[in-house]
Amino acid sequence: MSETYDFLFKFLVIGSAGTGKSCLLHQFIENKFKQDSNHTIGVEFGSRVVNVGGKTVKLQIWDTAGQERFRSVTRSYYRGAAGALLVYDITSRETYNALTNWLTDARTLASPNIVIILCGNKKDLDAEREVTFLEASRFAQENELMFLETSALTGENVEEGFLKCARTILSKIDSGELDPERMGSGIQYGDASLRQLRQPRDTTTQNKQQCNC
Amino acid sequence: MEYETKSGRAGPGDPTSPRQGVRKNLDFEPLSTTALILEDRPANLPAKPAEEAQKHRQQYEEMVAQAKKRELKEAQKRKKQLEDRCKLEESIGTAAQIWNQEILPNWSTMCTSRRVRDLWWQGIPPSVRGKVWSLAVGNELNITHELYNICLARAKEKWRSTAVPSTETEDVLDSSDRESSLELIKLDISRTFPQLCIFQQGGPYYDVLHSILGAYTCYRPDVGYVQGMSFIAAVLILNLDTADAFIAFANLLNKPCQMAFFRVDHGLMLTYFAAFEVFFEENLPKLFAHFKKNNLTPDIYLIDWIFTLYSKSLPLDLACRVWDVFCRDGEEFLFRTALGVLRLYQDILTAMDFIHMAQFLTRLPDLIPPEQLFQHIAAVHMTSRNRKWAQVLQTLTEQKKSGARLSGAEALS
């Protein structure tokens, strides 16, 4: 059970009921479509170690219940999330209209720096589409979200969605925009990176002490 | 069910039994190879000396004696197994008889007796389960079959009116909200025990489940439909006729703990979790510390367990046994069961980190040994410093109230 990784990211999967949040997670973890799916009560979990830009990252994914009524409960799970998949169903305008509420919750409760990717799921049901790609991508731009249309059924863009989100977080760490050591960043160092980090950090503190003398 | 798994396990573990069964009928006949020792040597070899022949006869007799002893022992063991099996079968049969003939007709006088409580713990026979649940849950709300039919008729009217877009100028938000609740019921029914293939569209119980949930939203519009309800209604439908299932459903949801959860009264839910943690620390201090260290809060696993009364997280027959005692002991038993589950898997959990524990608890193993789980539940003590569940819960509720008053006063001053 001991895995080595450079970083651990806490991810959320949020969005209205029946948009396919659990199926996206299942497709990402198991590489197949979850046929007999239950609805999530409260929260369920998944985790997977992925390779992004030469780093190993463990994704700890919190898959939340979608019903509006549960929001007071699921809100408490937002704290300390580094990334989120915000999911709507391209065949249901209602789930698209609810996006603003989910987005506000994520930005205020998780962290203003949370990296969010908008996922228009059920891409395979194009004949029943109620939300066009264009308007959703415009919404994503206006709200500074990444955007993909996904299909938990075929697996199209599912892995890409999670990886894109992880990649963006990593690049923000590299550029210094995100500080993994800040409380509630949703990012933790894994064993692998701790070993590398401890060495230089010890020397810098020593240097400081010398300077102070 | 339990009986079948037991007998199934005994079968493959004893592959020689059929042959021994045949031999037993012939009193005792040695295996052919054993008796070769008695035969004379082939003609081209010198004959056995009398001494050797005597020795062989003696050896043979010893072998026979030993084999006889072994067989006798095995026969006794088999007989015991068969007796146990018959006893178990008989006990299920007699239990059903006792429930039907003695307990149910004298329910009010007998239901609290020691004997009935013991029988109850062992699991209610499926044939009387629904009746016992109905009686134990009661009908404080005085719901009649007629009232159910009225609520159902109203629900059906609503379904019809929302199917056709109305031109009435109603409160737009309100109507769309109600509509989405009806849509959500439809969506969730297909996602309720999907593996049973009976509640899905086209399945035999689709309409029944749809009716009960719809009727409830008309009976209690203030509560409406909340995810998790479909599992409770489904388990009741499997054990009761539709109208009686509705009566049990509405009364069950009206219990304080269920009302707190299905109204998603977050403050009250947190009080329940806090009470749970008091007993958690008391019963499993090591695991409790491990959970604390890893920031694994009880809401993460309890929400699903309490909302669906374990029907989603435990195998259905085991969940029904939990329901049996829940009907007997009330909400306290739901939290006791949770502690039983944690106790059963204590060693596994202690070796896990946050994410593995969270995954394990929100998705319990497919095979959970029922007797073992119930032994662990039985070992959980529901007293903390001489206080019972209800007292602990009440104290916490009062603390919360006075705390809120205090902070309110602080804010004013």
XYZ file of C-alpha atoms in Angstrom:
626
model
C 0.000 0.000 0.000
C 3.003 2.285 0.280
C 3.088 4.433 -2.832
C 5.690 6.992 -3.637
C 4.585 10.202 -5.250
C 5.796 13.776 -5.442
C 2.492 15.452 -4.683
C -0.960 14.645 -3.379
C -3.825 16.759 -4.725
C -7.311 16.833 -3.257
C -9.873 16.916 -6.060
C -13.626 17.450 -5.973
C -16.244 16.260 -8.412
C -19.259 18.559 -8.150
C -22.428 19.298 -10.120
C -26.145 18.551 -10.215
C -27.712 15.131 -9.676
C -27.581 12.674 -12.553
C -24.853 14.438 -14.517
C -22.581 11.409 -14.252
C -20.092 12.467 -11.584
C -19.624 8.977 -10.134
C -19.439 7.465 -13.613
C -16.682 9.899 -14.601
C -14.749 8.930 -11.498
C -15.316 5.232 -12.139
C -14.203 5.562 -15.752
C -11.066 7.402 -14.615
C -10.157 4.833 -11.937
C -11.331 1.574 -13.510
C -11.178 2.463 -17.188
C -14.710 1.262 -17.803
C -18.287 2.486 -17.660
C -20.181 1.809 -14.461
C -23.286 0.020 -15.654
C -25.329 -0.473 -12.461
C -24.743 2.867 -10.841
C -26.301 3.928 -7.531
C -26.816 7.554 -6.649
C -24.242 8.906 -4.235
C -25.454 9.726 -0.734
C -22.996 12.087 0.953
C -19.598 11.411 -0.544
C -17.624 8.626 -2.189
C -13.926 8.373 -2.904
C -11.412 7.391 -5.506
C -7.672 7.701 -5.839
C -5.137 7.187 -8.572
C -1.474 7.996 -9.053
C -0.801 9.719 -12.376
C 2.266 10.931 -14.192
C 2.133 14.564 -15.180
C 5.047 16.509 -16.599
C 7.642 14.158 -15.128
C 6.098 14.231 -11.673
C 4.036 11.533 -9.975
C 0.892 12.945 -8.477
C -1.595 11.113 -6.312
C -5.132 12.348 -6.882
C -7.428 11.990 -3.890
C -10.869 12.449 -5.372
C -14.018 13.360 -3.420
C -17.138 12.513 -5.403
C -20.060 14.392 -3.889
C -23.848 13.961 -3.859
C -25.619 16.089 -6.447
C -29.013 16.840 -4.954
C -29.452 20.502 -4.066
C -30.709 19.483 -0.632
C -27.384 17.914 0.260
C -25.435 21.043 -0.435
C -25.146 22.066 3.218
C -23.518 18.695 3.839
C -21.260 18.497 0.786
C -20.039 22.052 1.296
C -18.044 20.875 4.292
C -16.000 18.674 1.957
C -14.787 21.567 -0.189
C -12.203 22.812 2.249
C -8.647 22.330 1.100
C -9.402 21.154 -2.425
C -6.739 21.948 -5.018
C -8.806 21.058 -8.074
C -12.349 20.340 -9.125
C -14.303 18.844 -11.975
C -17.476 20.870 -12.349
C -19.893 18.619 -14.195
C -23.090 19.316 -16.124
C -25.064 17.165 -18.533
C -25.111 18.440 -22.138
C -28.638 16.992 -22.522
C -30.021 18.955 -19.556
C -30.139 22.723 -19.536
C -31.211 22.645 -15.899
C -27.852 21.159 -14.848
C -26.101 23.816 -16.951
C -28.087 26.630 -15.361
C -27.027 25.444 -11.914
C -23.326 25.870 -12.696
C -23.029 29.388 -11.273
C -24.151 28.211 -7.841
C -21.683 25.342 -7.810
C -18.928 27.632 -8.958
C -19.554 30.207 -6.247
C -19.511 27.480 -3.616
C -16.234 26.059 -4.906
C -14.460 29.413 -5.081
C -15.644 30.654 -1.689
C -15.426 27.398 0.273
C -12.473 25.544 -1.221
C -10.004 28.254 -2.088
C -10.076 31.217 -4.461
C -7.119 29.605 -6.260
C -8.875 26.308 -6.868
C -8.271 25.041 -10.390
C -11.568 24.085 -11.981
C -12.295 22.266 -15.198
C -15.820 22.419 -16.584
C -16.972 19.049 -17.946
C -19.973 18.838 -20.275
C -20.698 15.143 -19.777
C -22.761 12.667 -21.851
C -21.090 13.840 -25.039
C -22.188 10.541 -26.594
C -25.839 11.679 -26.451
C -25.367 14.378 -29.047
C -28.855 13.867 -30.498
C -30.422 14.961 -27.195
C -28.109 17.923 -26.704
C -29.610 20.992 -24.991
C -26.393 22.940 -24.375
C -24.121 23.852 -27.268
C -20.361 23.582 -27.094
C -20.048 27.255 -27.994
C -22.115 28.689 -25.175
C -20.483 26.436 -22.583
C -17.007 27.379 -23.741
C -17.992 31.030 -23.572
C -19.223 30.497 -20.007
C -15.899 28.794 -19.207
C -13.911 31.714 -20.591
C -15.934 34.276 -18.697
C -15.373 32.404 -15.464
C -11.759 31.408 -16.046
C -12.438 27.711 -16.241
C -10.892 25.097 -18.452
C -13.465 23.276 -20.522
C -13.966 19.858 -22.086
C -16.899 17.827 -23.267
C -16.636 14.308 -21.869
C -18.300 10.933 -22.079
C -18.154 8.622 -19.088
C -19.760 6.002 -21.351
C -17.090 5.923 -24.061
C -14.326 7.326 -21.883
C -13.709 10.204 -24.264
C -11.806 13.079 -22.602
C -12.278 11.623 -19.111
C -8.636 10.983 -18.344
C -7.787 14.212 -20.143
C -10.064 16.178 -17.801
C -8.387 14.962 -14.637
C -4.879 15.260 -16.111
C -5.444 18.738 -17.485
C -6.521 19.909 -14.065
C -3.508 18.267 -12.398
C -1.137 19.702 -15.011
C -2.428 23.223 -14.420
C -1.977 22.915 -10.668
C 1.590 21.685 -11.165
C 2.473 24.558 -13.460
C 1.012 26.992 -10.940
C 3.227 25.457 -8.273
C 6.240 25.819 -10.577
C 5.451 29.449 -11.328
C 4.968 30.151 -7.635
C 1.337 31.098 -8.119
C 0.339 28.260 -5.796
C 2.143 27.592 -2.567
C 1.793 23.947 -1.508
C 2.819 24.827 2.033
C -0.006 27.261 2.571
C -2.715 25.849 4.818
C -5.701 24.551 2.897
C -3.936 24.530 -0.451
C -5.155 20.977 -1.010
C -1.621 20.000 -1.925
C 0.695 17.820 0.094
C 4.187 16.666 -0.633
C 4.596 12.930 -1.097
C 7.477 10.907 0.328
C 9.474 11.218 -2.887
C 9.544 15.009 -2.946
C 9.962 15.386 0.810
C 13.314 13.658 0.591
C 14.464 16.052 -2.084
C 13.064 19.086 -0.349
C 14.407 18.548 3.123
C 18.004 18.751 2.011
C 18.062 22.243 0.493
C 15.617 23.651 3.046
C 17.901 22.725 5.919
C 20.822 24.473 4.264
C 18.839 27.653 3.648
C 17.857 27.924 7.295
C 21.473 27.418 8.229
C 22.490 30.167 5.856
C 19.938 32.488 7.373
C 21.219 31.835 10.836
C 24.720 32.603 9.674
C 23.562 35.847 8.129
C 21.865 36.888 11.326
C 25.067 36.503 13.285
C -29.561 -18.031 3.576
C -27.159 -18.537 6.451
C -28.089 -22.153 6.531
C -27.272 -22.581 2.880
C -23.842 -21.058 3.130
C -23.051 -23.258 6.076
C -24.022 -26.483 4.353
C -22.268 -25.321 1.204
C -19.069 -24.883 3.109
C -19.298 -28.324 4.703
C -19.680 -30.059 1.317
C -16.436 -29.366 -0.519
C -14.418 -29.596 2.702
C -15.126 -33.296 2.978
C -14.623 -34.874 -0.454
C -14.457 -38.496 0.731
C -17.854 -38.520 2.343
C -19.928 -40.169 -0.413
C -17.681 -43.229 -0.583
C -17.655 -43.556 3.160
C -21.400 -43.385 3.137
C -21.579 -46.476 0.975
C -19.099 -48.376 3.113
C -20.987 -47.577 6.249
C -24.001 -49.446 4.984
C -21.977 -52.652 4.651
C -21.052 -52.500 8.331
C -17.351 -52.611 7.530
C -15.510 -53.781 4.473
C -11.794 -53.022 4.160
C -10.413 -51.389 1.047
C -9.139 -54.082 -1.353
C -5.494 -52.987 -1.092
C -5.546 -53.302 2.698
C -6.508 -56.959 2.513
C -3.711 -57.903 0.051
C -1.478 -58.446 3.057
C -3.467 -61.607 3.852
C -2.948 -63.227 0.496
C -0.463 -66.008 -0.171
C 2.603 -65.242 -2.199
C 2.596 -66.072 -5.938
C 3.480 -69.688 -6.758
C 6.949 -68.830 -8.149
C 8.030 -67.448 -4.745
C 8.636 -69.343 -1.492
C 5.477 -69.531 0.692
C 5.038 -67.311 3.777
C 6.328 -68.879 6.943
C 3.577 -69.463 9.543
C 5.153 -66.857 11.777
C 5.018 -64.166 9.078
C 1.459 -65.108 8.140
C 0.471 -64.743 11.784
C 2.166 -61.330 11.975
C 0.337 -60.187 8.854
C -2.976 -61.310 10.266
C -2.276 -59.327 13.407
C -1.249 -56.225 11.439
C -4.344 -56.529 9.364
C -6.564 -56.691 12.413
C -4.919 -53.573 13.825
C -5.499 -51.743 10.575
C -9.112 -52.757 10.579
C -9.572 -51.681 14.163
C -8.049 -48.283 13.457
C -10.082 -47.766 10.314
C -13.217 -48.720 12.196
C -12.453 -46.184 14.901
C -11.820 -43.463 12.351
C -15.005 -44.244 10.513
C -17.032 -44.248 13.649
C -15.676 -40.826 14.566
C -16.438 -39.437 11.130
C -19.891 -40.927 11.162
C -20.556 -39.255 14.498
C -19.299 -35.931 13.145
C -21.528 -36.215 10.099
C -24.467 -37.102 12.235
C -23.826 -34.048 14.399
C -23.584 -31.803 11.341
C -26.832 -33.176 9.998
C -28.478 -32.682 13.355
C -27.214 -29.090 13.547
C -28.481 -28.430 10.073
C -31.886 -29.861 10.873
C -31.956 -27.927 14.111
C -31.235 -24.674 12.280
C -33.874 -25.402 9.661
C -36.295 -26.364 12.339
C -35.485 -23.249 14.359
C -36.291 -21.024 11.387
C -39.521 -22.935 10.888
C -40.466 -22.903 14.549
C -39.438 -19.256 14.831
C -41.876 -18.388 12.050
C -44.513 -20.452 13.838
C -43.814 -18.774 17.185
C -43.977 -15.315 15.600
C -47.187 -16.148 13.751
C -49.078 -18.048 16.411
C -47.819 -16.705 19.720
C -46.205 -13.309 19.364
C -48.133 -11.490 16.639
C -51.630 -12.196 18.074
C -50.471 -10.936 21.512
C -48.184 -8.203 20.251
C -48.743 -5.484 22.821
C -48.197 -7.758 25.809
C -45.360 -9.832 24.397
C -43.229 -7.485 22.327
C -41.099 -6.312 25.237
C -40.600 -9.734 26.838
C -37.109 -11.134 27.188
C -37.891 -14.174 25.049
C -39.271 -12.130 22.168
C -36.369 -9.693 22.332
C -33.911 -12.590 22.090
C -35.750 -14.122 19.158
C -35.843 -10.696 17.552
C -32.067 -10.286 17.766
C -31.568 -13.576 15.922
C -33.393 -12.169 12.901
C -37.060 -12.151 12.035
C -38.092 -14.934 9.629
C -38.666 -13.326 6.195
C -42.267 -14.533 6.080
C -43.282 -12.384 9.073
C -40.694 -9.616 8.714
C -43.008 -7.045 7.142
C -45.703 -7.571 9.769
C -43.257 -7.210 12.637
C -41.696 -4.086 11.133
C -45.143 -2.527 10.678
C -46.102 -3.237 14.270
C -42.788 -2.063 15.677
C -42.675 1.147 13.635
C -46.292 1.794 14.505
C -48.638 4.312 12.964
C -48.402 7.377 15.148
C -49.421 9.458 12.154
C -52.692 7.526 11.821
C -52.309 7.126 8.088
C -55.056 5.089 6.474
C -55.136 3.301 3.120
C -57.593 5.989 1.985
C -55.154 8.756 2.841
C -52.486 6.974 0.839
C -54.838 6.774 -2.135
C -55.645 10.481 -1.861
C -51.952 11.412 -1.752
C -51.245 9.128 -4.691
C -54.089 10.612 -6.723
C -52.727 14.076 -6.045
C -49.235 13.025 -7.082
C -50.564 11.562 -10.321
C -52.400 14.778 -11.063
C -49.154 16.663 -10.618
C -47.266 14.317 -12.905
C -49.882 14.886 -15.582
C -49.788 18.655 -15.235
C -46.001 18.831 -15.373
C -45.889 16.523 -18.379
C -47.785 19.169 -20.343
C -46.185 22.613 -20.077
C -48.692 24.772 -18.210
C -49.604 28.279 -19.328
C -50.542 29.362 -15.817
C -48.509 32.177 -14.354
C -47.161 30.405 -11.321
C -44.129 31.181 -9.285
C -41.563 30.064 -11.849
C -38.844 29.058 -9.429
C -41.244 27.099 -7.258
C -42.730 25.087 -10.094
C -39.380 24.279 -11.665
C -38.110 23.147 -8.281
C -41.067 20.846 -7.812
C -40.690 19.525 -11.297
C -37.042 18.750 -10.761
C -37.955 16.818 -7.628
C -40.305 14.651 -9.690
C -37.646 14.260 -12.350
C -35.146 13.294 -9.681
C -37.477 10.585 -8.320
C -37.645 9.032 -11.782
C -33.898 9.249 -12.177
C -33.207 7.731 -8.772
C -35.683 4.864 -9.064
C -33.636 3.507 -11.932
C -30.585 3.831 -9.684
C -32.088 1.964 -6.706
C -30.850 -1.610 -6.285
C -30.093 -1.743 -10.023
C -28.616 -5.217 -9.627
C -32.026 -6.605 -8.568
C -33.554 -5.449 -11.883
C -37.043 -5.034 -10.382
C -37.314 -1.304 -9.693
C -36.117 -0.106 -13.071
C -38.468 1.150 -15.749
C -40.349 -1.882 -17.062
C -39.589 -3.864 -13.908
C -42.391 -5.208 -11.672
C -41.904 -2.691 -8.835
C -41.129 0.465 -10.789
C -44.647 1.840 -10.472
C -44.961 0.893 -6.816
C -41.744 2.674 -5.862
C -42.686 5.652 -7.993
C -46.129 5.813 -6.353
C -44.861 5.655 -2.781
C -42.221 8.340 -3.301
C -44.657 10.544 -5.226
C -47.385 10.129 -2.607
C -44.915 11.054 0.109
C -43.964 14.335 -1.578
C -47.678 15.195 -1.541
C -48.096 13.997 2.044
C -45.062 15.960 3.267
C -44.339 18.727 0.756
C -42.204 20.390 3.439
C -39.808 17.430 3.322
C -40.270 16.400 -0.287
C -38.077 13.831 -1.965
C -34.549 13.457 -0.645
C -31.962 11.080 -2.073
C -31.715 7.966 0.053
C -35.490 7.691 0.436
C -35.809 5.436 -2.584
C -33.697 2.770 -0.880
C -35.830 2.812 2.262
C -39.063 2.640 0.279
C -37.644 -0.188 -1.856
C -36.752 -2.344 1.166
C -40.251 -1.807 2.577
C -41.851 -2.709 -0.758
C -39.926 -5.988 -0.728
C -41.566 -6.873 2.598
C -45.012 -5.217 2.605
C -48.014 -4.434 0.407
C -47.963 -1.004 -1.196
C -50.272 0.916 1.155
C -48.733 -0.672 4.252
C -45.278 0.059 2.888
C -46.298 3.699 2.538
C -47.613 3.820 6.110
C -44.396 2.299 7.463
C -42.336 4.623 5.239
C -44.010 7.821 6.429
C -43.876 6.769 10.074
C -40.260 5.656 9.828
C -39.207 8.971 8.325
C -41.101 10.768 11.066
C -38.712 9.457 13.758
C -36.506 12.218 15.192
C -33.226 10.921 13.769
C -34.664 10.328 10.292
C -36.391 13.728 10.296
C -33.125 15.429 11.243
C -31.299 13.724 8.388
C -33.928 13.935 5.663
C -34.528 17.589 6.371
C -30.740 17.883 6.177
C -30.689 19.802 9.438
C -26.913 20.060 9.428
C -26.632 21.319 13.017
C -28.677 18.453 14.391
C -26.819 15.967 12.222
C -23.549 17.199 13.715
C -25.005 16.611 17.181
C -25.783 13.013 16.217
C -22.218 12.596 14.931
C -20.833 14.060 18.153
C -22.895 11.595 20.203
C -21.632 8.801 17.988
C -18.051 9.879 18.643
C -18.598 9.694 22.409
C -19.430 6.003 22.090
C -16.779 5.482 19.424
C -14.033 6.714 21.748
C -15.448 4.694 24.609
C -15.605 1.431 22.675
C -12.658 1.661 20.279
C -10.174 4.177 21.684
C -7.281 3.083 19.467
C -9.215 3.278 16.235
C -10.807 6.524 17.353
C -7.365 8.066 17.805
C -6.299 6.750 14.406
C -9.347 8.342 12.754
C -8.689 11.638 14.536
C -5.070 11.629 13.467
C -6.118 11.144 9.854
C -8.966 13.675 9.989
C -11.508 11.031 9.110
C -14.745 12.511 10.426
C -17.824 10.328 11.029
C -20.019 12.201 8.535
C -17.896 10.770 5.709
C -19.199 7.256 6.281
C -22.237 7.732 8.536
C -24.270 9.867 6.131
C -24.737 7.052 3.644
C -25.330 4.454 6.370
C -27.936 6.491 8.237
C -29.751 7.924 5.202
C -30.293 4.519 3.618
C -30.456 2.555 6.897
C -27.564 0.413 5.606
C -29.601 -0.907 2.687
C -27.105 0.498 0.177
C -23.922 -0.356 2.037
C -24.603 -3.839 3.440
C -25.768 -6.951 1.567
C -29.571 -6.823 1.490
C -30.232 -9.818 3.775
C -27.804 -8.453 6.334
C -29.315 -4.969 6.048
C -32.726 -6.506 6.801
C -31.340 -8.001 9.999
C -30.072 -4.560 10.978
C -33.550 -3.192 10.228
C -35.036 -5.916 12.466
C -33.176 -4.703 15.526
C -33.452 -1.052 14.483
C -37.227 -1.520 14.645
C -36.779 -2.980 18.132
C -34.191 -0.578 19.592
C -34.627 2.611 17.578
C -32.030 5.059 16.246
C -29.450 4.005 18.823
C -29.056 0.723 16.976
C -28.041 2.464 13.749
C -25.056 3.970 15.527
C -24.350 0.752 17.390
C -24.242 -1.064 14.056
C -21.761 1.512 12.772
C -19.540 0.791 15.760
C -19.980 -2.938 15.116
C -18.742 -2.476 11.555
C -15.757 -0.449 12.755
C -15.022 -3.051 15.432
C -15.206 -5.899 12.904
C -12.698 -4.183 10.611
C -10.645 -2.504 13.322
C -7.363 -4.233 12.463
C -7.676 -3.595 8.741
C -8.581 0.059 9.265
C -5.786 0.770 11.715
C -3.266 -0.137 9.001
C -4.791 2.266 6.440
C -4.288 5.944 5.602
C -7.103 8.462 5.118
C -8.015 7.751 1.517
C -7.993 3.970 1.919
C -10.134 4.147 5.035
C -12.564 6.532 3.349
C -12.780 4.271 0.322
C -13.182 1.156 2.472
C -15.940 2.610 4.632
C -17.914 4.188 1.811
C -17.698 0.912 -0.056
C -17.777 -1.995 2.385
C -16.676 -5.506 1.300
C -19.246 -7.477 -0.711
C -19.049 -10.398 1.662
C -19.596 -9.600 5.322
C -20.096 -12.588 7.636
C -23.493 -11.882 9.276
C -22.907 -13.784 12.522
C -19.527 -12.187 13.008
C -20.906 -8.698 12.422
C -23.693 -9.290 14.917
C -21.215 -10.604 17.482
C -19.261 -7.382 17.118
C -22.414 -5.287 17.355
C -23.369 -7.196 20.503
C -19.955 -6.427 21.984
C -20.479 -2.678 21.590
C -21.507 -1.039 24.860
C -23.996 1.735 24.472
C -23.268 3.384 27.805
C -20.739 6.089 28.435
C -20.044 7.049 32.046
C -23.358 5.518 33.025
C -25.181 7.561 30.428
C -27.205 5.976 27.700
C -27.432 7.066 24.055
C -30.516 9.219 24.578
C -28.946 10.992 27.556
C -25.692 11.704 25.736
C -27.615 13.024 22.756
C -29.780 15.218 24.959
C -26.796 16.655 26.822
C -25.076 17.495 23.555
C -28.236 19.094 22.167
C -28.609 21.248 25.272
C -24.930 22.211 25.207
C -25.322 23.264 21.637
C -28.386 25.356 22.435
C -26.762 27.110 25.376
C -23.590 27.533 23.312
C -25.601 29.207 20.579
C -27.300 31.420 23.143
C -23.944 32.289 24.638
C -22.350 33.208 21.352
C -25.496 35.155 20.509
C -25.152 37.109 23.761
C -21.489 37.706 23.010
C -22.370 39.080 19.626
C -24.849 41.452 21.252
C -22.550 42.740 23.965
